PDB file of C-alpha atoms in Angstrom:
ATOM      1  CA  MET A   1       1.584 -17.409  -1.830  1.00 59.00           C
ATOM      2  CA  SER A   2      -0.420 -14.375  -2.947  1.00 68.00           C
ATOM      3  CA  LYS A   3       0.032 -12.999  -6.400  1.00 89.00           C
ATOM      4  CA  PHE A   4      -1.811  -9.722  -6.564  1.00 95.00           C
ATOM      5  CA  LEU A   5      -1.885  -8.320 -10.090  1.00 95.00           C
ATOM      6  CA  GLY A   6      -3.762  -5.635 -11.973  1.00 95.00           C
ATOM      7  CA  SER A   7      -5.321  -2.312 -11.133  1.00 97.00           C
ATOM      8  CA  HIS A   8      -8.848  -1.574  -9.960  1.00 97.00           C
ATOM      9  CA  ALA A   9     -10.724   1.718  -9.640  1.00 97.00           C
ATOM     10  CA  ILE A  10     -12.833   1.792  -6.475  1.00 98.00           C
ATOM     11  CA  ASN A  11     -14.752   4.320  -4.371  1.00 97.00           C
ATOM     12  CA  MET A  12     -14.525   5.123  -0.688  1.00 97.00           C
ATOM     13  CA  ASP A  13     -17.709   6.236   1.050  1.00 97.00           C
ATOM     14  CA  ALA A  14     -18.027   9.250   3.380  1.00 95.00           C
ATOM     15  CA  LYS A  15     -17.340   7.052   6.433  1.00 96.00           C
ATOM     16  CA  GLY A  16     -14.039   5.820   4.973  1.00 97.00           C
ATOM     17  CA  ARG A  17     -15.256   2.375   3.932  1.00 97.00           C
ATOM     18  CA  LEU A  18     -14.155   0.786   0.699  1.00 97.00           C
ATOM     19  CA  ALA A  19     -15.081  -2.465  -0.981  1.00 96.00           C
ATOM     20  CA  ILE A  20     -12.191  -4.638  -2.075  1.00 95.00           C
ATOM     21  CA  PRO A  21     -12.736  -5.804  -5.698  1.00 95.00           C
ATOM     22  CA  ALA A  22     -14.080  -9.373  -5.958  1.00 93.00           C
ATOM     23  CA  ARG A  23     -10.996 -10.824  -7.665  1.00 92.00           C
ATOM     24  CA  VAL A  24      -8.701  -9.336  -5.003  1.00 95.00           C
ATOM     25  CA  ARG A  25     -11.093 -10.349  -2.235  1.00 94.00           C
ATOM     26  CA  GLU A  26     -10.934 -13.986  -3.400  1.00 93.00           C
ATOM     27  CA  GLU A  27      -7.134 -13.896  -3.320  1.00 94.00           C
ATOM     28  CA  LEU A  28      -7.204 -12.359   0.176  1.00 94.00           C
ATOM     29  CA  ALA A  29      -9.657 -15.005   1.363  1.00 92.00           C
ATOM     30  CA  GLN A  30      -7.240 -17.732   0.271  1.00 93.00           C
ATOM     31  CA  ALA A  31      -4.114 -15.979   1.571  1.00 92.00           C
ATOM     32  CA  CYS A  32      -5.353 -14.817   4.967  1.00 95.00           C
ATOM     33  CA  SER A  33      -9.090 -15.412   5.439  1.00 95.00           C
ATOM     34  CA  GLY A  34      -9.617 -11.674   4.851  1.00 95.00           C
ATOM     35  CA  ARG A  35      -7.268 -10.558   7.647  1.00 97.00           C
ATOM     36  CA  ILE A  36      -5.008  -7.780   6.391  1.00 97.00           C
ATOM     37  CA  VAL A  37      -2.655  -5.124   7.676  1.00 98.00           C
ATOM     38  CA  LEU A  38      -3.000  -1.650   6.215  1.00 98.00           C
ATOM     39  CA  THR A  39      -0.042   0.683   6.619  1.00 98.00           C
ATOM     40  CA  ALA A  40       1.690   3.731   5.173  1.00 97.00           C
ATOM     41  CA  ASN A  41       4.133   3.502   2.316  1.00 95.00           C
ATOM     42  CA  ALA A  42       7.522   5.119   3.010  1.00 89.00           C
ATOM     43  CA  PRO A  43       7.775   7.182  -0.176  1.00 85.00           C
ATOM     44  CA  ASP A  44      10.763   8.868  -1.734  1.00 81.00           C
ATOM     45  CA  THR A  45       8.576  11.858  -2.621  1.00 84.00           C
ATOM     46  CA  GLU A  46       5.372  13.457  -1.349  1.00 85.00           C
ATOM     47  CA  GLU A  47       3.628  12.466  -4.596  1.00 87.00           C
ATOM     48  CA  GLU A  48       4.181   8.761  -3.871  1.00 91.00           C
ATOM     49  CA  ARG A  49       2.191   8.678  -0.630  1.00 93.00           C
ATOM     50  CA  CYS A  50      -0.075   5.676  -0.707  1.00 97.00           C
ATOM     51  CA  LEU A  51      -1.092   2.845   1.588  1.00 98.00           C
ATOM     52  CA  LEU A  52       0.091  -0.743   1.520  1.00 98.00           C
ATOM     53  CA  ILE A  53      -2.211  -3.710   2.037  1.00 98.00           C
ATOM     54  CA  TYR A  54      -0.524  -6.882   3.259  1.00 98.00           C
ATOM     55  CA  PRO A  55      -2.177 -10.233   3.897  1.00 97.00           C
ATOM     56  CA  GLU A  56      -1.649 -10.752   7.628  1.00 97.00           C
ATOM     57  CA  PRO A  57       0.831 -13.671   7.229  1.00 97.00           C
ATOM     58  CA  GLN A  58       2.893 -11.647   4.743  1.00 96.00           C
ATOM     59  CA  TRP A  59       2.986  -8.708   7.172  1.00 97.00           C
ATOM     60  CA  GLU A  60       3.963 -10.936  10.097  1.00 97.00           C
ATOM     61  CA  ALA A  61       6.910 -12.249   8.050  1.00 97.00           C
ATOM     62  CA  LEU A  62       7.991  -8.715   7.073  1.00 97.00           C
ATOM     63  CA  ARG A  63       7.497  -6.986  10.433  1.00 97.00           C
ATOM     64  CA  PRO A  64      10.561  -8.490  12.189  1.00 97.00           C
ATOM     65  CA  GLU A  65      12.737  -7.366   9.272  1.00 97.00           C
ATOM     66  CA  ILE A  66      11.480  -3.795   9.644  1.00 97.00           C
ATOM     67  CA  GLU A  67      11.934  -3.909  13.424  1.00 97.00           C
ATOM     68  CA  ALA A  68      15.515  -5.179  12.986  1.00 97.00           C
ATOM     69  CA  LEU A  69      16.605  -2.215  10.858  1.00 96.00           C
ATOM     70  CA  PRO A  70      19.256  -0.002  12.474  1.00 95.00           C
ATOM     71  CA  ASN A  71      17.196   2.787  14.048  1.00 88.00           C
ATOM     72  CA  MET A  72      20.262   5.015  14.284  1.00 93.00           C
ATOM     73  CA  ASN A  73      20.005   5.350  10.503  1.00 94.00           C
ATOM     74  CA  ARG A  74      17.666   8.198   9.588  1.00 93.00           C
ATOM     75  CA  ARG A  75      16.056   6.495   6.549  1.00 92.00           C
ATOM     76  CA  ALA A  76      15.591   3.228   8.425  1.00 94.00           C
ATOM     77  CA  ARG A  77      14.028   5.064  11.380  1.00 95.00           C
ATOM     78  CA  ARG A  78      11.641   6.886   9.015  1.00 94.00           C
ATOM     79  CA  LEU A  79      10.598   3.604   7.407  1.00 94.00           C
ATOM     80  CA  GLN A  80      10.020   2.055  10.851  1.00 96.00           C
ATOM     81  CA  ARG A  81       8.003   5.020  12.071  1.00 95.00           C
ATOM     82  CA  LEU A  82       5.790   5.050   9.012  1.00 95.00           C
ATOM     83  CA  MET A  83       5.276   1.346   8.427  1.00 97.00           C
ATOM     84  CA  LEU A  84       5.081   0.200  12.048  1.00 97.00           C
ATOM     85  CA  GLY A  85       3.517   3.370  13.419  1.00 97.00           C
ATOM     86  CA  TYR A  86       0.646   3.334  10.924  1.00 97.00           C
ATOM     87  CA  ALA A  87       0.194  -0.469  10.784  1.00 98.00           C
ATOM     88  CA  THR A  88      -3.462  -1.303  11.369  1.00 98.00           C
ATOM     89  CA  PRO A  89      -4.800  -4.865  11.447  1.00 98.00           C
ATOM     90  CA  LEU A  90      -8.184  -5.086   9.717  1.00 98.00           C
ATOM     91  CA  GLU A  91     -10.593  -7.782   8.612  1.00 97.00           C
ATOM     92  CA  LEU A  92     -12.820  -7.665   5.562  1.00 96.00           C
ATOM     93  CA  ASP A  93     -16.501  -7.722   6.512  1.00 95.00           C
ATOM     94  CA  SER A  94     -19.010 -10.169   5.001  1.00 92.00           C
ATOM     95  CA  VAL A  95     -19.304  -8.094   1.798  1.00 93.00           C
ATOM     96  CA  GLY A  96     -15.568  -7.455   1.433  1.00 94.00           C
ATOM     97  CA  ARG A  97     -15.379  -3.961   2.893  1.00 96.00           C
ATOM     98  CA  VAL A  98     -12.861  -2.396   5.261  1.00 97.00           C
ATOM     99  CA  LEU A  99     -12.896   0.868   7.157  1.00 97.00           C
ATOM    100  CA  VAL A 100      -9.760   2.911   6.500  1.00 98.00           C
ATOM    101  CA  PRO A 101      -8.830   4.742   9.717  1.00 97.00           C
ATOM    102  CA  PRO A 102      -8.861   8.566   9.501  1.00 97.00           C
ATOM    103  CA  THR A 103      -5.115   8.788  10.224  1.00 97.00           C
ATOM    104  CA  LEU A 104      -4.339   6.644   7.183  1.00 97.00           C
ATOM    105  CA  ARG A 105      -6.875   8.471   5.003  1.00 97.00           C
ATOM    106  CA  ASP A 106      -5.212  11.763   5.940  1.00 96.00           C
ATOM    107  CA  TYR A 107      -1.693  10.414   5.374  1.00 96.00           C
ATOM    108  CA  ALA A 108      -2.513   9.179   1.848  1.00 96.00           C
ATOM    109  CA  ARG A 109      -4.723  12.215   1.075  1.00 96.00           C
ATOM    110  CA  PHE A 110      -7.651   9.987   0.178  1.00 97.00           C
ATOM    111  CA  GLU A 111     -10.763  11.322  -1.422  1.00 95.00           C
ATOM    112  CA  LYS A 112     -13.649   9.349  -2.873  1.00 97.00           C
ATOM    113  CA  LYS A 113     -11.899   7.846  -5.906  1.00 98.00           C
ATOM    114  CA  LEU A 114      -9.112   5.347  -5.219  1.00 98.00           C
ATOM    115  CA  MET A 115      -6.989   2.812  -7.096  1.00 98.00           C
ATOM    116  CA  VAL A 116      -5.986  -0.642  -5.882  1.00 98.00           C
ATOM    117  CA  ILE A 117      -2.714  -1.699  -7.528  1.00 97.00           C
ATOM    118  CA  GLY A 118      -1.427  -5.280  -7.369  1.00 97.00           C
ATOM    119  CA  GLN A 119       2.248  -5.637  -6.460  1.00 96.00           C
ATOM    120  CA  GLY A 120       2.685  -9.395  -6.244  1.00 95.00           C
ATOM    121  CA  LYS A 121       2.824 -10.092  -2.501  1.00 95.00           C
ATOM    122  CA  LYS A 122       1.001  -6.930  -1.491  1.00 97.00           C
ATOM    123  CA  LEU A 123      -1.372  -4.263  -2.806  1.00 97.00           C
ATOM    124  CA  GLU A 124      -1.043  -0.511  -2.992  1.00 97.00           C
ATOM    125  CA  LEU A 125      -3.985   1.798  -2.340  1.00 98.00           C
ATOM    126  CA  TRP A 126      -3.709   5.201  -4.020  1.00 98.00           C
ATOM    127  CA  ASN A 127      -5.696   8.394  -4.324  1.00 97.00           C
ATOM    128  CA  GLU A 128      -6.830   8.025  -7.961  1.00 97.00           C
ATOM    129  CA  GLU A 129      -5.692  11.512  -8.991  1.00 96.00           C
ATOM    130  CA  ARG A 130      -2.226  10.977  -7.481  1.00 94.00           C
ATOM    131  CA  TRP A 131      -1.936   7.570  -9.158  1.00 95.00           C
ATOM    132  CA  PHE A 132      -2.582   8.959 -12.631  1.00 94.00           C
ATOM    133  CA  ALA A 133      -0.289  11.936 -11.967  1.00 92.00           C
ATOM    134  CA  TRP A 134       2.454   9.502 -10.939  1.00 91.00           C
ATOM    135  CA  LEU A 135       1.895   7.481 -14.134  1.00 90.00           C
ATOM    136  CA  ASP A 136       2.225  10.644 -16.224  1.00 88.00           C
ATOM    137  CA  GLU A 137       5.495  11.687 -14.563  1.00 82.00           C
ATOM    138  CA  ALA A 138       8.620  11.479 -16.649  1.00 60.00           C
ATOM    139  CA  SER A 139      10.857   8.928 -14.946  1.00 63.00           C
ATOM    140  CA  ALA A 140      13.696   9.113 -17.472  1.00 55.00           C
ATOM    141  CA  ASP A 141      15.856  10.933 -14.920  1.00 60.00           C
ATOM    142  CA  ASP A 142      15.957   7.931 -12.584  1.00 67.00           C
ATOM    143  CA  ASP A 143      18.994   5.680 -12.680  1.00 73.00           C
ATOM    144  CA  MET A 144      18.173   2.191 -13.834  1.00 73.00           C
ATOM    145  CA  PRO A 145      19.414  -0.518 -11.455  1.00 76.00           C
ATOM    146  CA  PRO A 146      21.497  -3.316 -13.016  1.00 80.00           C
ATOM    147  CA  GLU A 147      18.737  -5.852 -12.250  1.00 80.00           C
ATOM    148  CA  MET A 148      16.424  -3.943 -14.591  1.00 76.00           C
ATOM    149  CA  GLU A 149      19.018  -3.621 -17.312  1.00 77.00           C
ATOM    150  CA  ALA A 150      19.291  -7.407 -17.445  1.00 76.00           C
ATOM    151  CA  LEU A 151      15.507  -7.860 -17.613  1.00 73.00           C
ATOM    152  CA  SER A 152      14.041  -8.845 -20.968  1.00 71.00           C
ATOM    153  CA  LEU A 153      10.351  -7.954 -21.290  1.00 75.00           C
TER     154      LEU A 153
END
């Protein structure tokens, strides 16, 4: 099972190619031989738009769960449209690069500087400026779920 951790600053070239950091690339090679699915995150706010990178087997396990959501529910339908509608299978090239499709670059408002953020079973890919703005946001207004209240760090 993949265990993606850490954050990595990377650059995207003018053609939309980005090189996956070596440590992450090694984990992807073990998890899926470099075959990934890149898709849109279904954010709560505009500021949280980013992309999700799933190892292909992880995506194939998750996809039926997304498809099975009740599409008469507005939030479920939005999640399906974003995650399934933007899902793009990709394979890392011999030097660990992928080409991010223009539709996904536009959705996530990507510029040259990006951040790769480990999230355990998946990775998030953020516009660097948006990532740091999100980090600086005050989140004290959010309700803390009971699972977090019981967590001892």
